[in-house]
Amino acid sequence: MSAALSDLAVPQSILDTDLYKLTMQQAVLHHFPEVHATYRFTNRNSGLLFSRQCIERFRTAVSHFTTMSLTDLESQWLQKTCPYLTHTYLSYLASYRYQPEQVKIKYIPVTSDNLRGQVEIEIAGPWVETILWEVPLMACLSESYFQVVDVDWNYDHQRDIAYSKAKALLEANCHFSEFGTRRRRSFNAQDIVIQALVRASKDIRGQGRFSGTSNVHLAYMYGLSPIGTIAHEWFMGVAALKGYEHANTLALRLWEEVYRGCQAPLISLTDTFTTESFIQDFMAEPEIAHRWTGLRQDSGDPFAFGPRIKKMYESLGIPHGSKSLIFSDALTVEKCLEIKKQCDELNFIHVSFGIGTFLTNDFRSLSTGEKSKALNIVIKLASVSGKPCIKLSDDMNKTTGDKQAVELVKQLYGL
């Protein structure tokens, strides 16, 4: 298959990724520059098939990732906007180039004509290099799929749809950010959404706020705040390298060595090895609970999260109203409003929402009018230095990694 470069889903900028990939890359460069890592792809909807044409198009796009590099203007903007990114790191990022040979893509036909099938993707190389593949690779695969497999859609009304969502959130006094890079329908779809959110935030004045986007390139384009701190990957890698006992707080201490005192927000995920294990570790080291400014809920029951966290802070003698709660799991406008209502009743003052696929991949089939489903895909850290990495989550359907390691951690935390 041949395709013009302009038609392929190649990112326009090395910054077309989520902010926490940059902050984690800096932390890996600081602590683990020699560690080798592998990542593996999972299609959570096993009944959804890719076409051979789609995967060839995707493979061709990946080969062109070498064209991306940090520009001088982007570097200057990062220095000003993200002062916690050091000169050493920005120099490293300026020299960084994607190496497509680190990515192995295998098409596995399952239909009799060999034209439909599954795809296996494995990424391998130094952790500090391979860490940047995950987000743009998934965005590229998703866009490739909607270019040649599911084409029963168009961009009509996307601006109005995104604007109406923002209007509802802003009028309900919600603070929210756009988190939809990895499973977007296309870069154009995400760009349309961002423009609509910016317009709504200018039109609708009140206590609600559109805080920014996780996508660094779009933040750069539109003068927004890039949003994000830390992902499951950091906890997974640190635990595999250093051990699972008190892995949550160990990961946070290592993070603080890179970011404390440099204007970086200290917001932690709680569910890498379940929120229960996180709370156990937090309770054992209350000084860390004091220092970290907020927690992010990304799986499980969001309505159980607020009461659990309030109880934890109260038992530690920490005013829970001084801490931030961020929700980011499969959010819709309705879900955000319900969560905000509960958090208001619990007297949490700083509550915000990171909304992803609902904003950047909310389309309808032209032929049926029914929802055109987004891909449910993930790329997770599989190993570091040959040691398996796992993620338990508060939704056990999202558990990934070596089964023996999973059982070990369950026993360790009494899960």
XYZ file of C-alpha atoms in Angstrom, residues 61-404:
344
model
C 3.056 5.888 9.253
C 5.256 4.571 12.070
C 8.237 4.486 9.721
C 7.819 8.255 9.285
C 7.984 9.078 13.012
C 11.675 9.751 12.403
C 10.707 13.083 10.830
C 9.746 14.580 14.209
C 12.075 16.611 16.405
C 11.747 19.387 18.968
C 11.942 22.845 17.402
C 13.682 25.811 19.019
C 10.353 27.598 19.474
C 8.813 24.541 21.124
C 11.803 24.234 23.448
C 11.545 27.897 24.444
C 7.819 27.491 25.086
C 8.424 24.418 27.267
C 11.052 26.291 29.305
C 8.551 29.049 30.010
C 5.393 26.969 30.415
C 6.824 23.927 32.208
C 9.666 25.270 34.396
C 9.978 21.872 36.093
C 11.470 20.478 32.856
C 15.203 20.984 33.311
C 17.732 22.234 30.778
C 19.354 18.801 30.897
C 16.083 17.126 29.981
C 15.135 19.645 27.289
C 18.566 19.172 25.735
C 17.930 15.415 25.731
C 14.478 15.893 24.173
C 15.946 18.165 21.491
C 18.332 15.370 20.482
C 15.657 12.648 20.684
C 14.545 10.859 17.530
C 12.025 8.050 17.269
C 13.591 4.764 16.189
C 10.930 2.705 14.323
C 13.077 -0.415 14.595
C 12.098 -0.458 18.291
C 8.496 -1.209 17.262
C 7.503 -4.680 16.036
C 4.107 -4.796 14.324
C 2.607 -8.167 13.389
C -0.655 -8.579 11.515
C -2.510 -11.823 12.324
C -5.319 -12.595 9.840
C -8.363 -14.382 11.266
C -10.763 -14.348 8.301
C -10.588 -16.840 5.442
C -9.584 -14.160 2.931
C -6.774 -12.946 5.242
C -8.066 -9.378 4.934
C -9.234 -8.960 8.551
C -7.382 -9.766 11.713
C -5.701 -8.738 14.925
C -2.427 -6.924 15.452
C 0.396 -7.575 17.880
C 2.645 -4.658 18.804
C 5.747 -4.855 20.953
C 8.125 -1.997 21.706
C 11.596 -2.702 23.069
C 14.641 -0.593 23.874
C 15.985 1.740 26.564
C 13.107 2.838 28.801
C 14.088 6.494 28.433
C 13.638 6.180 24.649
C 10.704 3.795 24.310
C 8.587 5.708 26.835
C 7.541 8.216 24.152
C 5.997 5.631 21.788
C 2.805 4.745 23.679
C 0.517 7.745 23.177
C 1.271 8.740 19.556
C 1.357 5.079 18.516
C -2.178 4.482 19.805
C -3.397 7.746 18.302
C -1.843 6.723 14.978
C -3.482 3.269 15.038
C -6.874 4.731 15.930
C -6.722 7.312 13.152
C -5.543 4.692 10.646
C -8.492 2.472 11.586
C -11.000 5.260 11.033
C -9.369 6.195 7.730
C -9.834 2.797 6.066
C -11.903 0.366 8.202
C -14.753 2.318 9.776
C -15.412 5.162 7.354
C -19.150 5.526 8.035
C -18.815 8.912 9.759
C -17.893 12.541 9.163
C -17.010 15.699 11.094
C -20.421 17.341 10.778
C -21.598 19.017 13.996
C -18.436 18.071 15.960
C -17.801 21.680 16.958
C -21.369 22.107 18.192
C -21.286 18.800 20.084
C -18.053 19.683 21.886
C -19.261 23.229 22.584
C -22.517 21.983 24.126
C -20.588 19.598 26.408
C -18.303 22.402 27.537
C -21.271 24.710 28.068
C -22.993 22.178 30.322
C -19.833 21.632 32.366
C -19.011 25.318 32.692
C -22.553 26.271 33.671
C -22.403 23.568 36.365
C -19.203 25.197 37.697
C -17.032 22.217 36.782
C -13.287 22.462 36.257
C -12.224 20.128 33.453
C -9.400 19.308 31.045
C -9.224 17.478 27.734
C -7.447 14.087 28.015
C -8.331 12.458 24.686
C -5.118 12.065 22.684
C -4.562 8.315 22.745
C -7.967 7.184 21.493
C -8.918 10.180 19.363
C -10.602 9.588 16.036
C -7.996 11.771 14.409
C -5.778 14.743 15.140
C -8.331 16.889 13.311
C -11.082 15.637 15.631
C -9.062 16.595 18.707
C -8.181 19.960 17.197
C -11.873 20.694 16.531
C -12.718 19.787 20.120
C -10.016 22.021 21.592
C -11.167 24.987 19.505
C -14.751 24.464 20.684
C -13.701 24.186 24.343
C -11.654 27.379 24.089
C -14.576 29.220 22.513
C -17.000 28.019 25.175
C -14.622 29.046 27.964
C -14.559 32.574 26.534
C -18.323 32.740 26.039
C -19.394 31.343 29.400
C -18.056 33.180 32.416
C -18.498 31.844 35.916
C -16.903 29.525 38.425
C -16.483 26.712 35.897
C -13.181 26.498 34.060
C -11.624 24.761 31.082
C -8.184 24.155 32.574
C -6.279 22.948 29.512
C -5.298 19.810 27.648
C -3.014 16.856 28.235
C -1.833 17.225 24.622
C 1.330 19.334 24.712
C 1.261 20.255 21.009
C -2.323 21.522 21.171
C -1.534 23.427 24.368
C 1.340 25.050 22.455
C -0.886 25.838 19.472
C -3.664 27.477 21.483
C -1.804 29.007 24.435
C -3.295 26.569 26.939
C -1.891 24.934 30.047
C -0.577 21.410 29.391
C -2.116 19.164 32.059
C -0.723 16.014 33.642
C 1.827 14.643 36.049
C 2.278 10.893 36.458
C 0.853 7.661 34.991
C 0.542 4.010 36.012
C 3.726 3.269 34.093
C 5.930 4.967 36.701
C 4.534 2.880 39.566
C 4.719 -0.293 37.471
C 8.358 0.245 36.529
C 9.525 1.323 39.975
C 7.793 -1.644 41.637
C 9.313 -4.148 39.234
C 12.801 -2.689 39.738
C 12.682 -1.938 43.467
C 10.106 -4.362 44.882
C 6.373 -4.295 45.562
C 6.409 -3.665 49.301
C 5.336 -0.033 49.793
C 5.810 0.414 46.052
C 3.343 3.309 45.879
C 5.161 5.565 48.310
C 8.579 4.498 47.027
C 7.516 5.632 43.536
C 6.296 8.941 44.973
C 9.556 9.553 46.857
C 11.596 8.933 43.712
C 9.291 11.307 41.834
C 9.807 13.982 44.478
C 13.571 13.748 44.041
C 13.021 15.012 40.499
C 10.168 17.474 41.036
C 9.915 18.748 44.592
C 10.323 22.517 44.866
C 10.113 23.249 41.145
C 6.477 24.266 40.615
C 5.421 20.804 39.463
C 2.001 19.706 40.733
C 2.236 16.584 42.896
C -0.888 14.705 41.806
C -0.825 10.917 42.164
C -2.813 8.082 40.667
C -4.084 5.675 43.303
C -5.087 2.512 41.435
C -1.950 0.947 39.905
C -2.037 -1.815 42.536
C -5.582 -0.890 43.711
C -6.576 2.120 45.746
C -6.711 -0.105 48.830
C -2.957 -0.782 48.616
C -2.307 2.908 47.923
C -4.193 3.935 51.054
C -2.250 1.374 53.088
C 1.040 2.886 51.900
C -0.167 6.473 52.388
C -1.297 5.714 55.929
C 2.137 4.259 56.721
C 3.926 7.443 55.551
C 1.663 10.396 56.383
C 4.352 12.973 55.597
C 4.012 11.983 51.929
C 0.238 12.357 52.154
C 0.814 15.877 53.495
C 3.180 16.840 50.658
C 1.221 15.504 47.701
C -1.426 18.001 46.709
C -3.983 15.695 45.117
C -5.083 12.256 43.945
C -6.490 11.003 40.635
C -9.227 8.367 40.324
C -8.912 6.333 37.118
C -10.779 3.051 37.688
C -13.412 1.465 39.877
C -16.383 3.233 41.438
C -15.876 7.024 41.407
C -18.664 7.459 43.960
C -16.810 5.261 46.453
C -13.580 7.190 45.896
C -14.451 10.539 47.498
C -15.721 9.089 50.794
C -12.721 6.726 51.031
C -10.226 9.514 50.449
C -11.985 11.875 52.856
C -11.868 9.198 55.560
C -8.176 8.575 54.879
C -7.228 12.259 55.143
C -9.312 12.724 58.285
C -7.615 9.739 59.944
C -4.250 11.343 59.158
C -5.317 14.713 60.541
C -5.142 16.354 57.136
C -7.905 18.796 56.110
C -9.396 16.994 53.122
C -10.671 20.260 51.673
C -7.074 21.355 51.107
C -6.448 18.485 48.693
C -7.395 18.092 45.032
C -9.404 15.247 43.547
C -9.136 14.533 39.820
C -11.445 12.070 38.073
C -10.500 10.637 34.675
C -12.219 7.283 34.110
C -14.670 7.036 31.187
C -16.284 10.371 31.971
C -19.368 11.892 30.376
C -21.018 15.219 31.180
C -23.719 13.480 33.229
C -21.150 11.489 35.204
C -19.085 14.614 35.914
C -22.125 16.462 37.240
C -23.073 13.557 39.514
C -19.526 13.240 40.873
C -19.272 16.997 41.439
C -22.551 16.974 43.378
C -21.225 14.272 45.693
C -17.850 16.008 46.126
C -19.616 19.271 47.002
C -21.585 17.394 49.662
C -18.309 15.934 50.980
C -16.823 19.457 51.107
C -14.032 18.803 48.628
C -13.174 22.214 47.239
C -10.657 21.360 44.526
C -12.323 18.877 42.148
C -11.595 18.538 38.447
C -12.230 16.171 35.564
C -9.956 14.856 32.819
C -12.264 13.916 29.956
C -10.872 11.837 27.104
C -12.612 9.635 24.540
C -16.022 11.204 25.241
C -14.650 14.435 23.775
C -12.290 13.288 21.010
C -14.076 10.204 19.673
C -17.820 10.812 20.013
C -19.257 10.134 16.566
C -22.367 8.638 14.997
C -22.700 6.211 12.109
C -23.992 8.013 9.037
C -25.996 4.980 7.916
C -27.606 3.948 11.212
C -27.369 7.015 13.457
C -26.049 4.795 16.227
C -22.867 5.498 18.141
C -19.694 4.778 16.166
C -17.535 3.025 18.736
C -14.040 4.206 19.574
C -11.238 1.667 19.771
C -10.675 0.269 23.259
C -6.903 -0.142 23.059
C -4.001 0.166 25.473
C -0.224 -0.118 25.402
C 1.257 -1.036 28.775
C 4.748 -1.421 30.165
C 5.442 -5.181 30.090
C 8.923 -5.437 31.618
C 11.905 -3.451 32.846
C 15.368 -5.015 33.042
C 13.721 -8.337 32.243
C 11.381 -8.108 35.255
C 7.638 -8.344 34.533
C 5.471 -5.291 35.181
C 1.873 -5.511 36.332
C -1.149 -3.277 36.833
C -4.029 -4.377 39.028
C -6.422 -1.403 38.818
C -9.666 -1.044 40.799
C -11.375 -2.735 37.859
C -10.028 -6.275 37.745
C -10.981 -6.539 34.069
C -8.119 -4.106 33.453
C -5.494 -6.232 35.232
C -2.433 -6.652 33.038
C 0.893 -8.422 33.306
C 2.515 -11.588 34.601
C -0.038 -13.713 36.515
C 2.501 -14.888 39.103
